[in-house]
Coordinates of C-alpha atoms in Angstrom, one line a residue:
Chain A
M1 CA 140.3 99.1 94.7
M2 CA 138.6 97.7 91.6
R3 CA 138.5 94.3 93.4
I4 CA 136.7 95.9 96.4
L5 CA 134.2 97.6 94.1
Y6 CA 133.4 94.4 92.3
M7 CA 133.0 92.5 95.6
L8 CA 130.7 95.3 97.0
Y9 CA 128.7 95.1 93.8
T10 CA 128.4 91.3 94.0
A11 CA 127.3 91.5 97.6
A12 CA 124.6 94.1 96.7
V13 CA 123.3 91.9 93.8
C14 CA 123.2 88.8 96.0
A15 CA 121.3 90.8 98.6
A16 CA 118.7 91.6 95.9
L17 CA 118.8 88.0 94.6
V18 CA 117.8 86.3 97.9
P19 CA 114.3 87.9 98.4
L20 CA 113.6 87.8 94.6
A21 CA 114.4 84.1 94.6
A22 CA 112.2 83.6 97.6
V23 CA 109.2 85.4 96.0
T24 CA 109.7 83.6 92.7
L25 CA 109.8 80.2 94.4
D26 CA 106.7 81.1 96.4
R27 CA 104.8 82.1 93.3
L28 CA 105.9 78.9 91.6
L29 CA 104.6 76.8 94.5
R30 CA 101.4 78.8 94.5
R31 CA 101.0 78.1 90.8
R32 CA 101.4 74.4 91.5
R33 CA 98.7 74.6 94.2
R34 CA 96.4 76.5 91.9
N35 CA 94.2 73.5 90.8
R36 CA 93.9 72.3 94.4
D37 CA 93.0 75.8 95.6
R38 CA 90.4 76.1 92.8
Q39 CA 88.7 72.9 93.9
L40 CA 88.8 74.0 97.6
C41 CA 87.2 77.3 96.5
S42 CA 84.4 75.6 94.6
C43 CA 83.7 73.4 97.6
S44 CA 83.7 76.4 99.9
I45 CA 81.3 78.3 97.7
R46 CA 78.9 75.4 97.9
Q47 CA 79.1 75.3 101.6
I48 CA 78.6 79.1 101.9
V49 CA 75.5 78.9 99.7
A50 CA 74.2 76.0 101.8
A51 CA 74.8 78.1 104.9
Q52 CA 72.3 80.6 103.4
L53 CA 69.7 78.0 103.8
S54 CA 70.7 76.2 107.0
D55 CA 72.6 77.7 110.0
R56 CA 74.1 74.3 110.7
A57 CA 76.1 74.3 107.5
A58 CA 77.7 77.5 108.7
E59 CA 79.3 75.8 111.7
V60 CA 81.3 73.3 109.6
P61 CA 84.8 74.5 108.8
L62 CA 85.3 75.5 105.2
P63 CA 87.5 73.4 103.0
L64 CA 89.5 76.5 102.0
G65 CA 90.4 76.9 105.7
R66 CA 93.0 74.1 105.2
A67 CA 94.7 75.8 102.2
V68 CA 98.1 77.6 102.3
G69 CA 97.4 81.4 102.2
R70 CA 93.8 80.7 103.3
R71 CA 93.1 84.2 104.5
R72 CA 94.0 85.8 101.2
L73 CA 92.0 83.1 99.3
L74 CA 89.0 83.5 101.6
S75 CA 89.1 87.3 101.3
E76 CA 89.2 87.1 97.6
L77 CA 86.5 84.4 97.4
L78 CA 84.1 86.2 99.7
S79 CA 84.6 89.5 98.0
E80 CA 83.8 88.0 94.6
L81 CA 80.8 86.2 96.1
V82 CA 79.3 89.2 97.9
S83 CA 79.9 91.5 94.8
A84 CA 78.3 89.1 92.4
T85 CA 75.1 88.4 94.4
Y86 CA 72.1 90.4 95.5
G87 CA 70.1 89.9 98.7
L88 CA 72.8 87.7 100.2
D89 CA 72.4 87.0 103.9
T90 CA 75.6 88.4 105.3
A91 CA 75.4 86.6 108.7
P92 CA 77.1 83.4 107.6
V93 CA 79.7 85.5 105.8
R94 CA 80.3 87.6 108.9
R95 CA 80.8 84.5 111.0
I96 CA 83.4 83.3 108.5
V97 CA 85.2 86.7 108.6
E98 CA 85.3 86.5 112.4
R99 CA 86.3 82.9 112.6
Y100 CA 89.4 83.4 110.3
G101 CA 90.2 86.9 111.4
L102 CA 89.9 88.3 107.9
D103 CA 89.3 91.9 109.0
R104 CA 92.5 92.0 111.2
W105 CA 94.5 90.3 108.4
L106 CA 93.2 92.8 105.8
L107 CA 94.1 95.8 108.0
R108 CA 97.6 94.4 108.5
R109 CA 98.0 93.9 104.8
I110 CA 96.7 97.4 104.1
R111 CA 99.2 98.9 106.5
F112 CA 102.2 97.1 105.1
S113 CA 101.4 97.6 101.4
R114 CA 101.4 100.5 98.9
G115 CA 99.7 101.7 95.8
C116 CA 97.3 99.4 93.9
R117 CA 98.0 96.5 96.2
R118 CA 96.8 98.5 99.2
A119 CA 93.8 99.6 97.1
R120 CA 92.9 96.0 96.4
Y121 CA 92.9 95.1 100.0
L122 CA 90.8 98.1 100.8
K123 CA 88.3 97.0 98.1
W124 CA 88.1 93.6 99.7
L125 CA 87.5 95.3 103.1
A126 CA 84.7 97.3 101.5
D127 CA 83.0 94.1 100.1
L128 CA 83.2 92.0 103.3
P129 CA 80.8 92.4 106.2
V130 CA 83.3 93.6 108.8
G131 CA 82.6 95.6 111.9
G132 CA 82.7 99.3 112.3
P133 CA 86.1 99.6 114.0
A134 CA 87.8 97.8 111.1
R135 CA 86.1 100.3 108.7
D136 CA 87.0 103.2 110.9
A137 CA 90.7 102.2 110.8
A138 CA 90.6 102.6 107.0
K139 CA 89.6 106.3 107.2
R140 CA 93.2 107.5 107.3
Y141 CA 93.7 106.2 103.7
L142 CA 91.3 108.8 102.4
A143 CA 94.3 111.1 102.2
D144 CA 96.7 108.6 100.5
P145 CA 98.7 110.1 97.6
C146 CA 97.6 107.2 95.3
R147 CA 94.2 107.9 93.7
E148 CA 93.2 104.2 93.6
V149 CA 93.8 103.9 97.4
R150 CA 91.7 107.1 98.0
F151 CA 88.9 105.8 95.9
C152 CA 88.8 102.4 97.6
A153 CA 89.0 104.1 101.0
L154 CA 86.0 106.1 99.9
L155 CA 84.1 102.9 99.0
V156 CA 84.9 101.6 102.5
R157 CA 83.6 104.8 104.0
I158 CA 80.4 104.7 101.9
V159 CA 79.6 101.1 102.9
A160 CA 80.4 101.8 106.6
A161 CA 78.1 104.9 106.8
P162 CA 75.6 105.0 103.9
E163 CA 73.9 108.0 105.4
E164 CA 77.1 110.0 104.9
A165 CA 77.7 108.7 101.4
L166 CA 76.8 111.9 99.6
R167 CA 79.0 114.0 101.8
A168 CA 81.9 111.6 101.3
I169 CA 81.5 111.6 97.5
A170 CA 81.3 115.4 97.4
G171 CA 84.4 115.6 99.5
F172 CA 86.5 113.2 97.3
G173 CA 88.5 116.1 96.0
A174 CA 88.8 115.1 92.3
P175 CA 86.3 114.4 89.5
L176 CA 85.2 110.8 89.5
T177 CA 85.9 108.9 86.4
D178 CA 83.2 106.9 84.6
G179 CA 84.7 103.7 86.0
E180 CA 84.6 105.0 89.5
V181 CA 81.0 106.1 89.1
A182 CA 80.2 102.6 87.8
E183 CA 81.7 101.2 91.0
V184 CA 79.6 103.4 93.2
L185 CA 76.6 102.4 91.1
H186 CA 77.4 98.8 91.7
L187 CA 77.1 99.4 95.5
L188 CA 73.7 100.9 94.8
R189 CA 72.5 97.9 92.9
R190 CA 73.5 95.7 95.8
G191 CA 71.1 97.7 98.0
L192 CA 73.9 99.4 100.0
L193 CA 72.9 103.0 99.0
P194 CA 69.5 104.7 98.6
I195 CA 68.3 105.3 95.1
A196 CA 67.4 108.9 95.5
Y197 CA 68.3 110.7 92.3
R198 CA 66.6 114.1 93.0
P199 CA 69.1 115.5 95.5
L200 CA 71.9 114.2 93.3
V201 CA 71.0 115.7 89.9
G202 CA 70.2 119.1 91.5
A203 CA 73.4 119.1 93.6
S204 CA 76.1 121.8 93.2
D205 CA 78.9 119.2 93.3
A206 CA 79.8 117.8 89.8
N207 CA 80.5 114.3 91.2
L208 CA 77.1 114.1 92.8
R209 CA 75.5 115.2 89.6
R210 CA 77.4 112.6 87.6
L211 CA 76.3 109.9 90.0
G212 CA 72.7 111.2 89.7
L213 CA 72.9 111.0 85.9
A214 CA 74.2 107.5 86.1
I215 CA 71.4 106.5 88.5
V216 CA 68.8 108.0 86.2
G217 CA 70.2 106.2 83.2
Q218 CA 70.7 102.9 84.9
F219 CA 67.1 102.7 86.3
G220 CA 65.4 104.6 83.4
V221 CA 63.8 107.2 85.7
E222 CA 61.7 109.1 83.1
E223 CA 60.4 111.5 85.8
A224 CA 63.9 113.0 85.8
E225 CA 63.5 114.4 82.3
P226 CA 63.0 118.0 83.3
E227 CA 66.2 117.9 85.4
L228 CA 68.1 116.3 82.6
L229 CA 67.0 118.9 80.1
H230 CA 68.1 121.6 82.6
I231 CA 71.6 120.0 82.7
V232 CA 71.7 119.7 78.9
A233 CA 71.1 123.4 78.7
S234 CA 73.8 124.2 81.1
D235 CA 77.3 125.4 80.1
E236 CA 79.2 122.4 81.5
A237 CA 80.1 120.6 78.3
A238 CA 80.9 117.2 79.8
L239 CA 77.9 117.0 82.1
S240 CA 75.5 118.3 79.4
A241 CA 76.8 115.7 76.9
A242 CA 76.4 113.0 79.5
A243 CA 72.8 114.1 80.3
L244 CA 72.0 114.0 76.5
R245 CA 73.3 110.5 76.3
V246 CA 71.1 109.5 79.3
L247 CA 68.1 111.0 77.6
A248 CA 68.9 109.0 74.4
S249 CA 69.4 105.8 76.3
M250 CA 66.0 106.3 77.9
H251 CA 64.5 106.9 74.5
R252 CA 63.1 110.2 75.4
P253 CA 61.9 112.6 72.6
M254 CA 64.8 114.4 71.0
R255 CA 62.8 117.4 69.6
R256 CA 63.3 119.5 72.7
R257 CA 64.6 123.0 72.4
E258 CA 67.5 122.3 74.9
V259 CA 68.5 119.2 73.0
I260 CA 68.5 121.0 69.6
A261 CA 70.5 123.8 70.9
R262 CA 73.1 121.5 72.6
V263 CA 73.4 119.4 69.4
R264 CA 74.1 122.5 67.3
R265 CA 77.0 123.4 69.7
M266 CA 78.6 119.9 69.2
V267 CA 81.7 119.3 67.1
P268 CA 81.3 116.9 64.1
A269 CA 82.9 114.0 65.9
E270 CA 80.6 114.4 68.9
R271 CA 77.6 114.6 66.6
H272 CA 78.5 111.4 64.8
A273 CA 78.9 109.6 68.1
L274 CA 75.5 110.9 69.2
L275 CA 73.9 109.7 65.9
R276 CA 75.4 106.2 66.4
L277 CA 73.9 106.2 69.9
L278 CA 70.5 107.3 68.6
A279 CA 70.7 104.5 65.9
R280 CA 71.5 101.9 68.5
E281 CA 68.6 103.1 70.6
E282 CA 66.5 102.7 67.5
Y283 CA 65.3 106.2 66.9
A284 CA 63.5 106.5 63.6
P285 CA 65.0 109.1 61.2
R286 CA 61.8 111.1 61.3
S287 CA 62.0 111.6 65.0
V288 CA 65.5 113.0 64.9
R289 CA 65.4 114.8 61.6
V290 CA 65.4 118.2 63.3
L291 CA 68.8 117.4 64.8
L292 CA 70.4 116.5 61.5
D293 CA 71.8 118.7 58.8
T294 CA 71.6 117.8 55.1
A295 CA 74.9 115.9 55.0
E296 CA 74.0 113.8 58.0
Q297 CA 70.6 112.6 56.8
P298 CA 72.0 109.8 54.6
Y299 CA 74.6 108.9 57.2
Y300 CA 71.9 108.4 59.8
E301 CA 69.6 106.5 57.4
S302 CA 72.5 104.1 56.6
L303 CA 73.1 103.5 60.3
V304 CA 69.4 102.8 60.9
G305 CA 69.3 100.6 57.8
S306 CA 71.7 98.1 59.4
Y307 CA 70.5 98.2 63.0
K308 CA 66.7 98.4 62.7
R309 CA 66.6 94.7 61.8
Q310 CA 67.4 94.0 65.5
L311 CA 63.7 94.5 65.9
V312 CA 63.4 90.9 64.6
W313 CA 64.2 89.6 68.1
R314 CA 62.6 92.3 70.2
Chain B
M1 CA 137.3 96.7 84.2
A2 CA 135.6 99.9 85.4
V3 CA 133.5 100.0 82.2
A4 CA 132.5 96.3 82.6
L5 CA 131.4 97.0 86.2
L6 CA 129.4 100.0 85.0
V7 CA 127.7 98.0 82.3
M8 CA 126.8 95.2 84.7
A9 CA 125.5 97.7 87.3
L10 CA 123.4 99.5 84.7
A11 CA 122.0 96.2 83.4
A12 CA 121.1 95.1 87.0
A13 CA 119.5 98.4 87.8
A14 CA 117.5 98.4 84.5
A15 CA 116.3 94.8 85.2
L16 CA 115.2 95.7 88.8
L17 CA 113.4 98.8 87.6
W18 CA 111.7 96.8 84.9
L19 CA 110.6 94.3 87.5
L20 CA 109.3 97.0 89.9
R21 CA 107.3 98.5 87.1
A22 CA 105.9 95.0 86.1
E23 CA 104.9 94.5 89.8
R24 CA 103.1 97.8 89.9
D25 CA 101.3 97.1 86.6
C26 CA 100.3 93.6 87.8
A27 CA 98.9 95.1 91.0
K28 CA 96.9 97.6 89.0
R29 CA 95.5 94.7 86.8
Q30 CA 94.6 92.7 89.9
L31 CA 92.8 95.8 91.3
L32 CA 90.8 96.2 88.1
R33 CA 89.9 92.6 88.2
S34 CA 88.3 93.1 91.7
M35 CA 86.2 96.0 90.3
H36 CA 82.8 94.9 89.3
G37 CA 81.3 98.1 87.7
A38 CA 82.2 97.0 84.2
R39 CA 80.5 93.6 84.7
S40 CA 77.3 95.1 86.0
G41 CA 76.7 97.7 83.3
P42 CA 78.2 100.0 80.7
I43 CA 80.8 102.6 81.8
G44 CA 79.9 106.0 80.6
Q45 CA 78.6 104.8 77.2
I46 CA 82.1 103.7 76.1
G47 CA 81.6 101.0 73.5
L48 CA 84.1 98.7 71.9
S49 CA 83.8 97.0 68.5
L50 CA 86.2 94.1 68.0
L51 CA 87.1 93.6 64.4
L52 CA 88.1 90.3 62.9
A53 CA 89.2 90.0 59.3
D54 CA 91.2 86.8 59.5
G55 CA 91.7 83.7 61.6
I56 CA 87.9 83.3 62.2
S57 CA 86.8 80.1 63.8
L58 CA 83.8 78.9 65.9
R59 CA 85.9 78.4 69.0
R60 CA 87.5 81.8 68.7
L61 CA 84.1 83.5 68.3
E62 CA 82.7 81.6 71.2
R63 CA 85.5 82.9 73.4
L64 CA 85.2 86.5 72.2
L65 CA 81.4 86.5 72.7
S66 CA 81.8 85.4 76.3
V67 CA 83.0 88.9 77.2
E68 CA 80.7 90.3 79.9
Y69 CA 80.9 94.0 79.2
A70 CA 77.6 95.4 77.9
L71 CA 78.7 97.8 75.1
F72 CA 80.8 95.3 73.2
E73 CA 80.4 93.6 69.8
V74 CA 82.4 91.3 67.5
V75 CA 82.4 92.2 63.8
A76 CA 83.7 89.4 61.7
V77 CA 84.5 89.7 58.0
L78 CA 84.3 86.5 56.0
D79 CA 84.2 85.4 52.3
A80 CA 81.2 83.1 52.3
A81 CA 82.0 81.8 48.8
R82 CA 85.5 80.7 49.8
E83 CA 84.8 79.5 53.4
E84 CA 81.4 77.9 52.8
E85 CA 81.7 75.3 55.5
L86 CA 82.7 77.8 58.2
F87 CA 80.0 80.2 57.1
G88 CA 77.3 77.5 57.3
M89 CA 78.5 76.5 60.8
L90 CA 78.3 80.1 62.0
V91 CA 74.9 80.7 60.5
A92 CA 73.6 77.5 62.1
R93 CA 75.2 78.1 65.5
Y94 CA 74.3 81.7 65.9
R95 CA 70.9 81.6 64.0
L96 CA 72.1 84.4 61.7
I97 CA 69.7 86.1 59.3
R98 CA 70.5 88.4 56.5
V99 CA 69.8 92.1 57.2
G100 CA 69.9 95.3 55.3
Y101 CA 73.3 96.8 54.6
R102 CA 74.0 100.4 53.6
P103 CA 77.5 101.7 53.7
T104 CA 77.9 104.8 55.8
G105 CA 80.6 106.3 53.6
E106 CA 83.2 106.7 56.3
L107 CA 85.7 104.5 54.5
P108 CA 86.0 103.2 51.0
V109 CA 84.5 99.7 50.9
S110 CA 84.1 97.2 48.2
G111 CA 83.0 93.6 47.7
V112 CA 80.4 93.5 50.6
Q113 CA 77.6 91.0 49.6
A114 CA 75.6 91.0 52.8
L115 CA 75.4 91.6 56.5
Y116 CA 74.2 89.0 59.0
R117 CA 72.9 89.4 62.5
S118 CA 71.5 86.9 64.9
R119 CA 67.8 86.5 65.5
K120 CA 68.6 85.3 69.0
R121 CA 69.0 88.0 71.6
R122 CA 71.9 86.2 73.4
F123 CA 74.0 86.4 70.2
R124 CA 73.1 90.0 69.4
R125 CA 76.7 91.1 69.8
L126 CA 77.9 89.2 66.7
V127 CA 77.8 90.9 63.3
L128 CA 79.0 88.9 60.2
V129 CA 80.0 90.7 57.0
D130 CA 80.1 88.6 53.9
R131 CA 82.7 90.2 51.6
R132 CA 84.3 89.0 48.5
E133 CA 88.1 89.5 48.6
N134 CA 89.0 91.6 45.6
G135 CA 92.2 93.4 46.6
L136 CA 90.6 96.8 46.1
T137 CA 90.0 97.8 49.8
P138 CA 91.1 96.2 53.0
P139 CA 88.6 93.9 54.7
L140 CA 88.8 95.8 57.9
H141 CA 87.1 98.8 56.2
A142 CA 84.0 96.6 55.8
A143 CA 84.1 95.8 59.5
V144 CA 84.4 99.5 60.4
E145 CA 81.3 100.3 58.3
A146 CA 79.3 97.6 60.1
A147 CA 80.6 98.5 63.6
A148 CA 78.2 100.2 66.0
Y149 CA 80.5 101.7 68.7
D150 CA 82.9 104.6 69.0
F151 CA 86.1 102.6 69.6
L152 CA 87.5 100.0 67.2
W153 CA 89.8 97.2 68.1
P154 CA 91.2 95.2 65.2
L155 CA 92.4 91.8 66.3
R156 CA 95.2 90.0 64.4
P157 CA 94.8 86.3 63.5
D158 CA 97.5 85.3 66.0
E159 CA 96.1 87.3 68.9
R160 CA 93.7 86.4 71.8
L161 CA 92.4 88.6 74.5
T162 CA 93.7 88.2 78.0
R163 CA 91.2 87.7 80.9
G164 CA 89.3 90.9 81.5
A165 CA 91.1 92.7 78.7
V166 CA 87.9 94.5 77.4
E167 CA 87.0 95.7 80.9
R168 CA 90.5 96.9 81.6
A169 CA 90.6 98.7 78.2
V170 CA 87.3 100.4 79.0
Y171 CA 88.6 101.5 82.4
A172 CA 91.7 103.0 80.8
L173 CA 89.6 104.8 78.3
S174 CA 87.3 106.2 81.0
E175 CA 90.3 107.6 82.9
A176 CA 91.2 110.0 80.1
A177 CA 90.0 113.6 80.5
Q178 CA 88.9 113.7 76.9
P179 CA 88.2 110.8 74.6
P180 CA 91.5 109.6 73.2
V181 CA 92.2 109.0 69.5
I182 CA 94.3 105.9 70.3
L183 CA 94.9 103.6 73.2
R184 CA 98.1 101.6 72.8
S185 CA 99.2 98.7 75.0
V186 CA 103.0 98.4 74.9
S187 CA 103.0 95.0 76.6
G188 CA 102.0 91.6 75.2
L189 CA 101.3 91.8 71.5
R190 CA 100.9 95.6 71.5
A191 CA 97.2 96.0 71.0
T192 CA 95.9 99.2 69.6
I193 CA 92.4 100.6 70.0
Y194 CA 91.3 103.4 67.7
G195 CA 88.8 106.1 67.9
R196 CA 86.3 105.7 65.1
E197 CA 86.4 109.3 63.9
A198 CA 90.2 109.3 63.7
V199 CA 90.1 106.1 61.6
A200 CA 87.6 107.7 59.2
A201 CA 89.6 110.9 59.0
A202 CA 92.8 109.0 58.3
G203 CA 91.1 106.8 55.6
G204 CA 91.8 103.6 57.5
F205 CA 94.2 102.0 60.1
T206 CA 97.3 103.7 58.8
R207 CA 100.8 103.6 60.3
E208 CA 100.6 107.4 60.4
L209 CA 97.6 107.2 62.6
R210 CA 99.3 104.8 64.9
R211 CA 102.4 106.9 65.3
R212 CA 101.1 110.5 65.2
A213 CA 97.6 110.6 66.5
R214 CA 96.9 112.7 69.6
P215 CA 95.6 112.6 72.3
R216 CA 96.7 109.0 73.0
I217 CA 96.8 106.8 76.0
T218 CA 99.7 104.3 76.5
I219 CA 99.3 101.5 79.0
R220 CA 101.6 98.7 80.1
D221 CA 98.9 96.1 80.2
P222 CA 99.1 93.0 78.0
L223 CA 95.6 93.2 76.5
T224 CA 96.4 90.5 74.0
V225 CA 98.8 87.6 73.8
R226 CA 99.6 85.0 71.2
R227 CA 97.0 82.3 70.5
E228 CA 98.3 78.9 71.4
E229 CA 96.3 77.1 68.7
V230 CA 98.0 79.2 66.0
C231 CA 101.6 78.3 66.9
G232 CA 100.8 75.1 68.9
G233 CA 102.8 76.5 71.9
W234 CA 106.0 75.4 70.2
R235 CA 107.2 78.9 69.5
S236 CA 107.1 80.0 73.2
R237 CA 108.7 76.7 74.3
W238 CA 111.4 77.0 71.6
L239 CA 112.1 80.6 72.5
R240 CA 112.3 79.7 76.2
W241 CA 114.9 76.9 75.6
F242 CA 116.8 79.1 73.2
G243 CA 116.9 81.9 75.7
A244 CA 118.0 79.6 78.5
G245 CA 120.7 78.1 76.3
L246 CA 121.9 81.5 75.2
G247 CA 122.1 82.6 78.8
V248 CA 124.2 79.6 79.8
A249 CA 126.5 80.2 76.9
V250 CA 127.0 83.8 77.7
L251 CA 127.6 83.0 81.4
A252 CA 130.2 80.3 80.4
A253 CA 131.9 82.6 78.0
G254 CA 132.1 85.4 80.6
I255 CA 133.5 83.1 83.3
A256 CA 136.0 81.7 80.8
A257 CA 137.2 85.1 79.8
A258 CA 137.1 86.5 83.3
P259 CA 140.5 88.1 84.4
A260 CA 139.9 87.2 88.0
W261 CA 137.5 85.3 90.3
W262 CA 135.8 88.5 91.6
W263 CA 135.1 89.5 88.1
A264 CA 133.5 86.1 87.4
A265 CA 131.5 86.3 90.6
A266 CA 130.1 89.7 89.6
W267 CA 129.3 88.5 86.1
T268 CA 127.5 85.3 87.4
A269 CA 125.5 87.3 90.0
T270 CA 124.4 89.8 87.3
L271 CA 123.3 87.2 84.9
L272 CA 121.4 85.3 87.7
L273 CA 119.7 88.6 88.6
L274 CA 118.7 89.2 85.0
A275 CA 117.4 85.7 84.6
L276 CA 115.4 85.8 87.8
C277 CA 113.9 89.1 86.9
R278 CA 112.8 87.7 83.6
V279 CA 111.3 84.7 85.2
R280 CA 109.5 86.8 87.8
I281 CA 108.1 89.1 85.0
G282 CA 106.9 86.1 83.1
Q283 CA 105.1 84.9 86.3
L284 CA 103.5 88.3 86.7
H285 CA 102.2 88.3 83.2
R286 CA 100.8 84.8 83.5
A287 CA 99.2 85.6 86.9
C288 CA 97.4 88.6 85.6
G289 CA 96.8 87.6 82.0

């Protein structure tokens, strides 16, 4: 009996050993090919950039097309390239996607993976200029149990239909984190979304308001000050604190009634954090004196005493 | 015999679970690497101050200053009288000028002679504190007084950041419902990032703060690893050979003491599985680090 148990156990462990050994060996070989893949990537980038200037360059096969695992490498490379550039002509990139079947490959990988791996493939799908049907196929992942997958599926949906972006964000079903808001803002910087802050800061949905605050802060929209003060005066602690930080980052006057009332409601740790932000934004002590109590005056002046000298290089 | 089988089965199950968790963590790190929000701008005004009190060199600072995240700075504490040559090199390289210094009073500080910042905008993230070592207060306190941001990350002399560590740490901090007091990484060299107010309230980077502070975030992401130039790489190589030798010795001892061939087969298969899991986890850390 014990012998049979031992043999069954050994068989089970060997069944786990075989795929594990195969994956380990594959990664080892991939690591050995890493330098070669890196060189092929850099040659391919040069060719893609050349294709922006000349259509003929786009007809030549890419060096990376000869690599092992070329579709994964190409997807990653094109995703990085598209994300890091502004005003890129997507026609050559679209031709590459069609030639190597990257959209079909990505959809297959998305279907057979889980968790963050699936989310990563969805992120690549959102970055690449693929057709509408490929993006439509990713809609069903909006209901995935993994949050990262849902968010990346949201990005795919936003890129596929920018006119429905606001509705999609409002229907996300959970508060967006600051990191997720930054990702949506990144799409906006690439020109994929309209920069209309007014419908966002006045929206009833908290996610849309957070996105609106981020847009106002990012682009320094001073005309949005009345809306920001309205949010500062509201009862939502997190949003009003965020609006206050946006006002400070835009160097707006801090002697507003709403700002004074909000600062008075802050706990000491929050106040200190705000004072550090004001010092970094180079507010003079006189301009924020009304926000400080007697104990905080020397603290703020000591912060300013070390930071103001940054004006040397301004 | 039954006990031995149980022990082997538990060891194999633990190794496979550990591997599955490492695969999941690696997938998360690779996903964060494909996110570009942190490289384009600040995330929710979350700022990190990296504190260096020892092991400062030009090469190390160059590497740390190449971090792309917007709200990030490096605060280095140096004794200019003792390390005159290094100090001169830093002043020349980064065009440092002496600026005003007034302690904020958050922590007890002594021996600070001057504060230096760069006159060049591209080096605005470097702050150098000239402090005479006098044994009265830790040098990190002087770094905290000069730091500008709300989260403090003291770096040990033998540590270096993994690729994208700052951005991943910021993403982890942004996912918390309320600002945490501590973020702890239980992988790699166990980096700890502290909330500034908690450090001020505790009177420094105390063990009590590391153990008891709440709310805290724990992540299994190797934010820091050992610097090769500190140990010359010999330590990791020596450990690897020692581990391999120990594994072979244990395997041989088990086979020699095995009561039957099926026992030896199970023992060999278990050790092979443990070894392969360890190799695979090392690959995952190297791939994502």
